[in-house]
Short mmCIF file of C-alpha atoms in Angstrom, two decimals:
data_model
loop_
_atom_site.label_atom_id
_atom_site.label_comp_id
_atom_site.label_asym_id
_atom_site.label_seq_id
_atom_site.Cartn_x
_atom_site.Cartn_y
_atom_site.Cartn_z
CA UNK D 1 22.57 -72.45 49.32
CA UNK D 2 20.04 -73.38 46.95
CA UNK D 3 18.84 -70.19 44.89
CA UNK D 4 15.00 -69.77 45.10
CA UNK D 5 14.35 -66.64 42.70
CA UNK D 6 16.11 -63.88 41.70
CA UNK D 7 14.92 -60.07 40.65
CA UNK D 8 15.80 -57.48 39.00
CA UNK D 9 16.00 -54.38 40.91
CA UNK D 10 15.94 -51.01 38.60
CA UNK D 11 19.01 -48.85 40.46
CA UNK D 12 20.76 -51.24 42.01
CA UNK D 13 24.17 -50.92 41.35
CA UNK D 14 25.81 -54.49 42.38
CA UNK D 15 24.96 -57.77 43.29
CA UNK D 16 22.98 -58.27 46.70
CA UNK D 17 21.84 -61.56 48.15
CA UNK D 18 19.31 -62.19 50.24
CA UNK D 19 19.80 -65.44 52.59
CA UNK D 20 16.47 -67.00 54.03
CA UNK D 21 17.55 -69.10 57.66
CA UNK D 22 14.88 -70.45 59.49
CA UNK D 23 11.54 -69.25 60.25
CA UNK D 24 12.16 -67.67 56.68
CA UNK D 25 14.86 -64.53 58.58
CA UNK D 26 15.97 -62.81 55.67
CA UNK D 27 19.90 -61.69 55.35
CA UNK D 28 20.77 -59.34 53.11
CA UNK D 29 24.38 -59.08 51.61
CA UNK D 30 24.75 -56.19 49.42
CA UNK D 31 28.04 -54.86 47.75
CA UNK D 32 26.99 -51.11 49.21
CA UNK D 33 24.88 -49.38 51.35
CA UNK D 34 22.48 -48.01 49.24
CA UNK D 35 21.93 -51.70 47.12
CA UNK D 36 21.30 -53.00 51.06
CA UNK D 37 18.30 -49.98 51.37
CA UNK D 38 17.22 -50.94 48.29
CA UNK D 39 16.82 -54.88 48.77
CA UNK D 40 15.75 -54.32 51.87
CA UNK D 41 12.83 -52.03 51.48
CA UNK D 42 12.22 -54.67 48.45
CA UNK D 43 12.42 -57.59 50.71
CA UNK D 44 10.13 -56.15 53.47
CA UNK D 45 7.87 -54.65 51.71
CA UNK D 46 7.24 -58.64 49.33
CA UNK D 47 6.84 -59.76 53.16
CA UNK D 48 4.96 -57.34 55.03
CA UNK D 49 3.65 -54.48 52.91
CA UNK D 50 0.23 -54.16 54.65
CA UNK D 51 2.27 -53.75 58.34
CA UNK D 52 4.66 -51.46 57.22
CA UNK D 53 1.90 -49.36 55.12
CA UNK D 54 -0.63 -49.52 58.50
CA UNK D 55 2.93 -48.38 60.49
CA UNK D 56 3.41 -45.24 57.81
CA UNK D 57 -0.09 -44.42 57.80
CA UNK D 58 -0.49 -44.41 61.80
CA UNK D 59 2.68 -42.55 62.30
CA UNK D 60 1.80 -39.94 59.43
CA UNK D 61 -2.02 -39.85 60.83
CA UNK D 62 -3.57 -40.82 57.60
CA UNK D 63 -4.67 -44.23 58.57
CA UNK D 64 -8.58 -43.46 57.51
CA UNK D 65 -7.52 -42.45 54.02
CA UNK D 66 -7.28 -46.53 53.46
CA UNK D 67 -9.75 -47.72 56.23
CA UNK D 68 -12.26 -45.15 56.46
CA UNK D 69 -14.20 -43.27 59.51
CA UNK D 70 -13.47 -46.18 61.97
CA UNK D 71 -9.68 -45.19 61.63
CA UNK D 72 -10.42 -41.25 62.32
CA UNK D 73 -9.52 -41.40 65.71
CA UNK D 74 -5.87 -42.89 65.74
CA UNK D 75 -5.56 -40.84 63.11
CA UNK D 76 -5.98 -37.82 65.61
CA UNK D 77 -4.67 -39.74 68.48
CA UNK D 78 -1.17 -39.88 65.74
CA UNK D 79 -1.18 -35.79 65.87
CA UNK D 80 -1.85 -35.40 69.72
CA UNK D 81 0.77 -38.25 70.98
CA UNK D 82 3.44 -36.35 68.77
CA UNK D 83 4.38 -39.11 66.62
CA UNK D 84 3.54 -36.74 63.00
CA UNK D 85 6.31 -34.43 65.02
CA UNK D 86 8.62 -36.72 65.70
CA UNK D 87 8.71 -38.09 61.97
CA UNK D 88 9.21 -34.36 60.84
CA UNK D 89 12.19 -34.65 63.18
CA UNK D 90 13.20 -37.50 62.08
CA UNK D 91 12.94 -36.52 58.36
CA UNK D 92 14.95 -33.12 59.18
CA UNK D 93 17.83 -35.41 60.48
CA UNK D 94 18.16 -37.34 57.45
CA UNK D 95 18.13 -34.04 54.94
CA UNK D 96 21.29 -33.11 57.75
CA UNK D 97 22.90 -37.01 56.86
CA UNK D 98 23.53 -37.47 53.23
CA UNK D 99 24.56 -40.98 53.57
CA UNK D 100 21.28 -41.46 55.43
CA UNK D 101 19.48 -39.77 53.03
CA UNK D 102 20.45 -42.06 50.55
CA UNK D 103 19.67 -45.27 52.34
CA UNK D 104 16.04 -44.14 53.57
CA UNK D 105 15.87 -43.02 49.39
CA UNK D 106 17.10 -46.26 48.59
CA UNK D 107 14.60 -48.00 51.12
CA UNK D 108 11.84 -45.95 49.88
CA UNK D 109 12.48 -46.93 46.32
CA UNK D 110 12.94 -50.97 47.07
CA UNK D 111 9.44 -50.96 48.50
CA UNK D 112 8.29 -48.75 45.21
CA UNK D 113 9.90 -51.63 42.99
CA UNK D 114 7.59 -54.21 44.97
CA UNK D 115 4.38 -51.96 44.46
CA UNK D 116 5.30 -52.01 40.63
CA UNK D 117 5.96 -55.68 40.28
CA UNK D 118 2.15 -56.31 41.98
CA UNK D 119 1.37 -54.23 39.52
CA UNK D 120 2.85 -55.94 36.26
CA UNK D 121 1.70 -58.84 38.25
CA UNK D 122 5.18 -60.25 38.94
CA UNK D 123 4.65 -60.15 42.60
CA UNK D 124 1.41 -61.16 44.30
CA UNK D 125 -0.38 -58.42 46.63
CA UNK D 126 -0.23 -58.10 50.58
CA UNK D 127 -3.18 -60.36 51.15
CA UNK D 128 -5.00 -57.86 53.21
CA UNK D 129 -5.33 -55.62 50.58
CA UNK D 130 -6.53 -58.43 48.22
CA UNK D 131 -9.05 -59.68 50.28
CA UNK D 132 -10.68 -55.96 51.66
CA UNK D 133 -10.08 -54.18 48.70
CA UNK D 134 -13.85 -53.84 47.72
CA UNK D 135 -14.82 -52.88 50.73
CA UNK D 136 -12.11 -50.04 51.28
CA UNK D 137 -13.56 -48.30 47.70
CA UNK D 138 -10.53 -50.03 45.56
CA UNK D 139 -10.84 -51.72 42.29
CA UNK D 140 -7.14 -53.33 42.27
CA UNK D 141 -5.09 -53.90 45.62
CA UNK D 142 -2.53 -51.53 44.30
CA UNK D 143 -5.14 -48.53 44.61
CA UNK D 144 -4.35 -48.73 47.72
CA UNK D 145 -0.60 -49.20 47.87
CA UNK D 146 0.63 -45.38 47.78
CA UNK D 147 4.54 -44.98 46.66
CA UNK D 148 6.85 -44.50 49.54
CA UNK D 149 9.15 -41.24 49.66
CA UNK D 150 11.82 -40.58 52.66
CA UNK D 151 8.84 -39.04 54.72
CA UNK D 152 7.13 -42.32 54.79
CA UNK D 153 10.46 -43.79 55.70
CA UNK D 154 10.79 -41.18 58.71
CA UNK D 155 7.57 -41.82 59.48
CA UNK D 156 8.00 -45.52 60.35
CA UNK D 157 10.81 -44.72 62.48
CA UNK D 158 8.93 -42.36 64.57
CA UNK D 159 6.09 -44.78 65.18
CA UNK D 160 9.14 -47.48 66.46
CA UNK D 161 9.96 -44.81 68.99
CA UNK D 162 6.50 -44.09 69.76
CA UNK D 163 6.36 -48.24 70.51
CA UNK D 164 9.38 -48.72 72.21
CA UNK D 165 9.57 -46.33 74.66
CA UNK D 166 5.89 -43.81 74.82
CA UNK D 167 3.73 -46.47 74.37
CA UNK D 168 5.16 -49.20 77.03
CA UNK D 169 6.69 -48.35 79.79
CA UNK D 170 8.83 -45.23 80.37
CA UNK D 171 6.00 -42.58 80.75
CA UNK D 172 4.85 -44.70 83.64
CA UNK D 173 8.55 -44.81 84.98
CA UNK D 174 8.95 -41.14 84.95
CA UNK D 175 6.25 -40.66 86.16
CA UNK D 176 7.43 -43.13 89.33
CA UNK D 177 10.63 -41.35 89.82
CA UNK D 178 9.38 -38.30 90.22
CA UNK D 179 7.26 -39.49 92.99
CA UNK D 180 10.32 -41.29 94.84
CA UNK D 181 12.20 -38.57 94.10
CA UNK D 182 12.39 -36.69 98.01
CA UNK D 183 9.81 -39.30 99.32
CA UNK D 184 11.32 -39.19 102.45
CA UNK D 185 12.15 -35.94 102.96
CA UNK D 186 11.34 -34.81 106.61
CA UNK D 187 12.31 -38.01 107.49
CA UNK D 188 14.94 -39.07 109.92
CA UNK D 189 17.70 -40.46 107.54
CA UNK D 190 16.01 -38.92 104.49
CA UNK D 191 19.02 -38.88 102.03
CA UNK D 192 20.00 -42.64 103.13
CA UNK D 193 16.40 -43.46 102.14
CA UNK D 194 15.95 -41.75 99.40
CA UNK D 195 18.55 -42.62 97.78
CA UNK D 196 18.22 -46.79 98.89
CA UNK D 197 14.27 -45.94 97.22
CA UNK D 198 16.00 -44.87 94.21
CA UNK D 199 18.59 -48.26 94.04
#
């Protein structure tokens, strides 16, 4: 494979690799796992900064520190669905996980190294923050690109909960089964129906 670039990561411990197949999937070979947090959290943030900052921010409620008023109400929407909670849950797991720890530090501090290289101007700025920067109240693009710590990290994870499960479909099943659940009670055959209902 052809190599496109190369970095230089400060902490990383090894050689890592990272593989681009097509539609530009990154793979990341890494000699340990705290290189792979670190490349990846490098690699994702030189892709998608802007989504994984808007993910942090949501999850964490501070969305309207970067996009004002308009964002005030997710951000209190973030504290009522639970999804500040469940990243202080998910935060209190990883200070229980020290090898967890370690990779959400590691992650945290890739996506740090990408901030800095915008900054030294190694690395070009997520384009969203380029183009609205003057109207958010920022002079660079990096005013607005906060370091990440393991709560921001924790944070992300609780709003992919929040998305895969709370926000599609299983409140609405629950909800379901606890209707069906003795629907035919009274009935003649009521367990045989209930429970072909429930299959």
């Amino acid at each position: 494979v052809a190599e496109t670039g190369s970095f230089s990561l400060p902490g990383l411990k090894g050689t890592a690799y990272v593989v681009r197949t097509e539609s530009d999937v990154p793979h990341i070979y890494a000699e340990n796992l705290e290189d792979l947090g670190l490349v990846e959290g490098f690699t994702m943030a030189r892709d998608r900064y802007f989504q994984m900052d808007l993910f942090r921010r949501q999850g964490l409620g501070t969305l309207s520190e970067v996009l004002g008023q308009d964002a005030l109400e997710n951000d209190i929407e973030a504290v009522h669905s639970g999804s500040r909670f469940t990243a202080e849950r998910v935060l209190a797991q990883l200070d229980d996980d020290p090898e967890l720890a370690a990779f959400a530090d590691a992650y945290a501090a890739g996506v740090n190294a990408y901030i800095e290289a915008v900054k030294a101007g190694d690395e070009q700025p997520p384009s969203e923050y380029e183009g609205a920067g003057l109207f958010l109240g920022a002079t660079e693009p990096w005013d607005l690109m906060a370091d990440w710590d393991r709560q921001s990290v924790a944070s992300v994870a609780a709003m992919l909960v929040f998305f895969s499960s709370f926000e599609t479909t299983d409140i609405g099943r629950q909800a379901s089964w606890d209707r069906v659940n003795g629907f035919f009670d009274g009935e003649a055959m009521a367990d045989l129906r209930n429970a072909g209902l429930v299959d």
